[in-house]
Amino acid sequence: MRRGIRLTIKGGGLALLLASQAAQAQARNGAKRTSARPAPSNAQLAASALNRRVEALLNQMTLEEKAGQLAQYSVGTPTGPGTGRSDYETLVRTGATGSLLNVVGAQETNRYQRIAVEQSRLKIPLLFGFDVIHGYRTTMPIPLGMAASFDPALVEQAMRMAGAEAAAEGIRWAFSPMVDIARDVRWGRVAEGSGEDPFLGAAMARAYVRGYQGASLAEPTSVAASVKHFAGYGAAEGGRDYNTVDMSEVSLRQVYLPPFQAAIEEGSATLMSAFHSLNGVPATAHPHLLTDILRKEWGFNGFVVSDWTAVAELVNHGIALDGPAAANKALSAGVDMDMESHLYGPEVPRLVRAGKLRETVVDEAVRRVLRVKFALGLFEKPFVDETAAAYVATPEKRELARRMAEESIVLLENEGGVLPLPPSGRKIALVGPLADAPVDMLGVWSAMGDPRDVVTLRAALEQRLKDDKEALRYAKGTDVLSEDTSGFQEAVVAAASSDVVIAALGEDTSMSGEASSRTRIDLPGNQRQLLAALAATGKPVILIVFSGRPLALTDARPHAAAIVQAWQPGLEAGHALTNLLWGEVDFSARLPISFPRSLGQVPLYYNHFNTGRPAGQTDLTHPPTSSAEKYVSRYLDERNTPLYPFGHGLSYTPFDFSPPTLGAASLQARAVQKQGGEVMRVKTRVRNAGRVQGTVVAQLYLRILGASTAQPVRQLAGFQRVALAPGESRELEFTLGFKELSFLDASALRGVEPGTRYELWVGDGSRATPHASFTME
Ligand code: BGC
């Protein structure tokens, strides 16, 4: 009845080159074998030519040179606890390193590359890596914001540009996408991922990989992706970064692994292991993750890099007595390259000579690294053009950054239609510490983004209102994390003498991202008091929240007529926001993560289990007033629902959805399980029921009942962005196949089960009501 996780590797670059390994894995995973051998494809031929080059090189390498290919060092601004040294040129010249990170600029990468390919014995080119996370020079919104677009095609385009900008400076490796599912908003790294949903996360993971790697890694504009941090890192205990994770194999595979698997299927050339321990074993020495699942099940043929000093940290975890033992454990478990622990380089040869590590293990890791270098064309073209014109944020680049920002900014509230603002005639007070804060618009991991290229909200408003000197009053009011109220007065005066207030509040860049977990998630410092003071003027307040995570906006809400979640929107922050505020572009973004009412609700996510005593999705009173309200899974002192659920977001126009119609009343489990098997077609009609043009994210959710294991109350199974003119309607079709319909049984095997019922909902958000159901026979 059940079948193992199916393997289908597609996409460009390395995946194609390694198609023969993928085919073998497919056969192992139960795909049909045919007796007659098919003729080798072009991809297979390319793969064998590449493998021959790898073997030829490997045969010439000393043990030290092999270890060197597995050792990566950071040169330049460190992105973790300092471990610096000063002999990088010697390391490169002697073949003691194969990869550097944090080197920027064409001249610098070329300088090191020249040493590698002209002065080292084997002339193996260096691979330069960098945290290209949401842009290289042209900074897009943070990944959580980009996920809110529900627009993988645009994300792909944005990341294509990011990769090309990095590649132009010799950086052919992006440490991205971060695909860690995050359900605890205390964790600062929620900013770097695509939110709480595995289906959306998988779609985004694919988009990033396609963008970075293009049709072929060998294109000079392509960079190798590094999907990270494998795996379960987002579930860190208490939201404390780097902390322990303990979870069932079912949760791991159902919730946390799908985006990783999607990235691998899409051909991600590399993968980064994580810092934490998963079920007692540090992820950087986790044979089950790194070998059983990644290599054997998924057929991954790229290489694995550790996270920053994560190999050395195995000693802190307590599973290695010293550095050499840590190196041995990590490499043996499947970590091919050591980032910044400075261990593989010196220790691997010693371990082999002492008979503690087999040289074949080392050889295999070296092969994986060399394959990626060959696939990137580094041997043919190690240098980049230093005379290329310096970076300019051209109108084309800005346009992409602006569109990405426009599609990422979510309208949470719009009471009485305060938005859009009328074209003219309104006096606006712009208040808040984030109205004119370029660095905070760039956001976490902004790579080489330059604050001087940022258009802040203040700059965009000044530009827009330049013909009317009286139209804009600006006052900062307070700082992000301050108790000083001396700026309130000026802000209140500005508000009182205007028609509408725009309050730009939230977190600064340093408050989310790595090592930036927080125990408070409401508006920081005295910003809520400032907001209350502004509201007390009686003028409608449009609250714009800049943050790297969902904040608890419960106390802020009563003071705002409209709430706009802007994340950290990147280079074109101001233009994107003003276009949206004036209604020249519709708000089309939807939340990729739930917004809690208060921190005590965390972890909070829409795709939870029902429990035996569910609190349900409608608001219960608190404290409870009846036993029916009391004896359910809830808190006494808080509502049961989030403030804003996953998938929520308003447009400038309402949309209605017809109840979904199904291609069949039932499916046959046996037929669904077959390769390319039976699917359910779901149709619905969506209509723009308002008077202006708008864009909606049509979302399809499902729930599986009667299965051998409990399944989430709802889970996203499809989405489409649809732009509609007023009154226009369109029929949409979703296809549910094995991937969407299957789930894990108690032994973590994926399949579908007869006798189950599938409930479906379509609409604009995870609370959608139009409904249909079918059975699995
Ligand atoms: C982070 C990674 C990052 C690496 C290199 C680490 O501290 O966890 O996400 O890619 O540094 O900068």
JSON list of N, CA, C and O and ligand atoms in Angstrom, two decimals, residues 79-80 101-102 131 175 189 192 228-229 233 272 275 307-308 339 445 514, ligand 1:
[
{"chain": "A", "resi": 79, "resn": "THR", "atom": "N", "xyz": [31.40, 36.54, 10.03]},
{"chain": "A", "resi": 79, "resn": "THR", "atom": "CA", "xyz": [29.95, 36.43, 10.21]},
{"chain": "A", "resi": 79, "resn": "THR", "atom": "C", "xyz": [29.64, 35.46, 11.34]},
{"chain": "A", "resi": 79, "resn": "THR", "atom": "O", "xyz": [28.60, 34.83, 11.36]},
{"chain": "A", "resi": 80, "resn": "GLY", "atom": "N", "xyz": [30.57, 35.36, 12.27]},
{"chain": "A", "resi": 80, "resn": "GLY", "atom": "CA", "xyz": [30.38, 34.51, 13.43]},
{"chain": "A", "resi": 80, "resn": "GLY", "atom": "C", "xyz": [31.46, 34.87, 14.43]},
{"chain": "A", "resi": 80, "resn": "GLY", "atom": "O", "xyz": [32.23, 35.81, 14.19]},
{"chain": "A", "resi": 101, "resn": "LEU", "atom": "N", "xyz": [35.30, 32.34, 2.42]},
{"chain": "A", "resi": 101, "resn": "LEU", "atom": "CA", "xyz": [34.05, 33.09, 2.48]},
{"chain": "A", "resi": 101, "resn": "LEU", "atom": "C", "xyz": [34.31, 34.50, 2.94]},
{"chain": "A", "resi": 101, "resn": "LEU", "atom": "O", "xyz": [35.35, 34.78, 3.54]},
{"chain": "A", "resi": 102, "resn": "ASN", "atom": "N", "xyz": [33.37, 35.34, 2.62]},
{"chain": "A", "resi": 102, "resn": "ASN", "atom": "CA", "xyz": [33.41, 36.75, 3.02]},
{"chain": "A", "resi": 102, "resn": "ASN", "atom": "C", "xyz": [34.46, 37.59, 2.31]},
{"chain": "A", "resi": 102, "resn": "ASN", "atom": "O", "xyz": [34.80, 38.68, 2.76]},
{"chain": "A", "resi": 131, "resn": "ASP", "atom": "N", "xyz": [27.12, 35.18, 2.11]},
{"chain": "A", "resi": 131, "resn": "ASP", "atom": "CA", "xyz": [25.71, 35.16, 2.49]},
{"chain": "A", "resi": 131, "resn": "ASP", "atom": "C", "xyz": [24.89, 36.07, 1.59]},
{"chain": "A", "resi": 131, "resn": "ASP", "atom": "O", "xyz": [24.52, 37.18, 1.96]},
{"chain": "A", "resi": 175, "resn": "PHE", "atom": "N", "xyz": [25.08, 31.23, 0.31]},
{"chain": "A", "resi": 175, "resn": "PHE", "atom": "CA", "xyz": [24.64, 30.42, 1.47]},
{"chain": "A", "resi": 175, "resn": "PHE", "atom": "C", "xyz": [23.14, 30.63, 1.67]},
{"chain": "A", "resi": 175, "resn": "PHE", "atom": "O", "xyz": [22.70, 31.23, 2.65]},
{"chain": "A", "resi": 189, "resn": "ARG", "atom": "N", "xyz": [15.75, 34.19, 13.74]},
{"chain": "A", "resi": 189, "resn": "ARG", "atom": "CA", "xyz": [16.00, 33.79, 12.35]},
{"chain": "A", "resi": 189, "resn": "ARG", "atom": "C", "xyz": [14.73, 33.54, 11.56]},
{"chain": "A", "resi": 189, "resn": "ARG", "atom": "O", "xyz": [14.82, 33.15, 10.39]},
{"chain": "A", "resi": 192, "resn": "GLU", "atom": "N", "xyz": [14.80, 35.10, 8.21]},
{"chain": "A", "resi": 192, "resn": "GLU", "atom": "CA", "xyz": [15.59, 34.58, 7.09]},
{"chain": "A", "resi": 192, "resn": "GLU", "atom": "C", "xyz": [14.90, 33.49, 6.30]},
{"chain": "A", "resi": 192, "resn": "GLU", "atom": "O", "xyz": [15.42, 33.03, 5.27]},
{"chain": "A", "resi": 228, "resn": "LYS", "atom": "N", "xyz": [19.86, 25.54, 3.61]},
{"chain": "A", "resi": 228, "resn": "LYS", "atom": "CA", "xyz": [20.31, 25.45, 5.00]},
{"chain": "A", "resi": 228, "resn": "LYS", "atom": "C", "xyz": [19.14, 25.67, 5.93]},
{"chain": "A", "resi": 228, "resn": "LYS", "atom": "O", "xyz": [18.09, 26.17, 5.49]},
{"chain": "A", "resi": 229, "resn": "HIS", "atom": "N", "xyz": [19.26, 25.39, 7.23]},
{"chain": "A", "resi": 229, "resn": "HIS", "atom": "CA", "xyz": [20.34, 24.71, 7.95]},
{"chain": "A", "resi": 229, "resn": "HIS", "atom": "C", "xyz": [19.76, 23.35, 8.30]},
{"chain": "A", "resi": 229, "resn": "HIS", "atom": "O", "xyz": [18.78, 23.29, 9.05]},
{"chain": "A", "resi": 233, "resn": "TYR", "atom": "N", "xyz": [16.36, 23.24, 12.60]},
{"chain": "A", "resi": 233, "resn": "TYR", "atom": "CA", "xyz": [16.97, 24.35, 13.37]},
{"chain": "A", "resi": 233, "resn": "TYR", "atom": "C", "xyz": [15.91, 25.34, 13.87]},
{"chain": "A", "resi": 233, "resn": "TYR", "atom": "O", "xyz": [16.04, 25.89, 14.97]},
{"chain": "A", "resi": 272, "resn": "MET", "atom": "N", "xyz": [23.95, 23.18, 3.76]},
{"chain": "A", "resi": 272, "resn": "MET", "atom": "CA", "xyz": [24.67, 23.54, 4.99]},
{"chain": "A", "resi": 272, "resn": "MET", "atom": "C", "xyz": [24.04, 22.84, 6.17]},
{"chain": "A", "resi": 272, "resn": "MET", "atom": "O", "xyz": [22.81, 22.86, 6.32]},
{"chain": "A", "resi": 275, "resn": "PHE", "atom": "N", "xyz": [23.52, 24.09, 13.48]},
{"chain": "A", "resi": 275, "resn": "PHE", "atom": "CA", "xyz": [24.24, 24.18, 14.75]},
{"chain": "A", "resi": 275, "resn": "PHE", "atom": "C", "xyz": [23.69, 23.27, 15.86]},
{"chain": "A", "resi": 275, "resn": "PHE", "atom": "O", "xyz": [24.42, 22.87, 16.74]},
{"chain": "A", "resi": 307, "resn": "ASP", "atom": "N", "xyz": [28.03, 24.63, 9.24]},
{"chain": "A", "resi": 307, "resn": "ASP", "atom": "CA", "xyz": [27.84, 26.04, 9.54]},
{"chain": "A", "resi": 307, "resn": "ASP", "atom": "C", "xyz": [29.11, 26.54, 10.26]},
{"chain": "A", "resi": 307, "resn": "ASP", "atom": "O", "xyz": [30.00, 25.76, 10.61]},
{"chain": "A", "resi": 308, "resn": "TRP", "atom": "N", "xyz": [29.17, 27.81, 10.46]},
{"chain": "A", "resi": 308, "resn": "TRP", "atom": "CA", "xyz": [30.34, 28.52, 11.01]},
{"chain": "A", "resi": 308, "resn": "TRP", "atom": "C", "xyz": [30.80, 27.90, 12.34]},
{"chain": "A", "resi": 308, "resn": "TRP", "atom": "O", "xyz": [30.05, 27.94, 13.32]},
{"chain": "A", "resi": 339, "resn": "MET", "atom": "N", "xyz": [33.54, 24.82, 7.72]},
{"chain": "A", "resi": 339, "resn": "MET", "atom": "CA", "xyz": [33.56, 26.28, 7.66]},
{"chain": "A", "resi": 339, "resn": "MET", "atom": "C", "xyz": [34.12, 26.84, 8.97]},
{"chain": "A", "resi": 339, "resn": "MET", "atom": "O", "xyz": [33.48, 26.73, 10.01]},
{"chain": "A", "resi": 445, "resn": "TRP", "atom": "N", "xyz": [21.20, 40.34, 7.20]},
{"chain": "A", "resi": 445, "resn": "TRP", "atom": "CA", "xyz": [22.01, 39.73, 6.12]},
{"chain": "A", "resi": 445, "resn": "TRP", "atom": "C", "xyz": [21.81, 40.49, 4.82]},
{"chain": "A", "resi": 445, "resn": "TRP", "atom": "O", "xyz": [21.40, 39.91, 3.82]},
{"chain": "A", "resi": 514, "resn": "GLU", "atom": "N", "xyz": [20.32, 36.17, 13.08]},
{"chain": "A", "resi": 514, "resn": "GLU", "atom": "CA", "xyz": [21.06, 35.21, 13.90]},
{"chain": "A", "resi": 514, "resn": "GLU", "atom": "C", "xyz": [21.39, 35.79, 15.26]},
{"chain": "A", "resi": 514, "resn": "GLU", "atom": "O", "xyz": [21.70, 36.98, 15.40]},
{"chain": "B", "resi": 1, "resn": "BGC", "atom": "C1", "xyz": [25.10, 31.32, 9.87]},
{"chain": "B", "resi": 1, "resn": "BGC", "atom": "C2", "xyz": [24.93, 30.85, 8.45]},
{"chain": "B", "resi": 1, "resn": "BGC", "atom": "C3", "xyz": [25.82, 31.62, 7.54]},
{"chain": "B", "resi": 1, "resn": "BGC", "atom": "C4", "xyz": [27.25, 31.45, 8.00]},
{"chain": "B", "resi": 1, "resn": "BGC", "atom": "C5", "xyz": [28.26, 32.13, 7.13]},
{"chain": "B", "resi": 1, "resn": "BGC", "atom": "C6", "xyz": [26.55, 31.35, 10.28]},
{"chain": "B", "resi": 1, "resn": "BGC", "atom": "O1", "xyz": [26.73, 31.98, 11.48]},
{"chain": "B", "resi": 1, "resn": "BGC", "atom": "O2", "xyz": [24.38, 30.47, 10.73]},
{"chain": "B", "resi": 1, "resn": "BGC", "atom": "O3", "xyz": [23.58, 30.96, 8.08]},
{"chain": "B", "resi": 1, "resn": "BGC", "atom": "O4", "xyz": [25.66, 31.20, 6.22]},
{"chain": "B", "resi": 1, "resn": "BGC", "atom": "O5", "xyz": [27.36, 31.98, 9.30]},
{"chain": "B", "resi": 1, "resn": "BGC", "atom": "O6", "xyz": [28.26, 33.48, 7.25]}
]
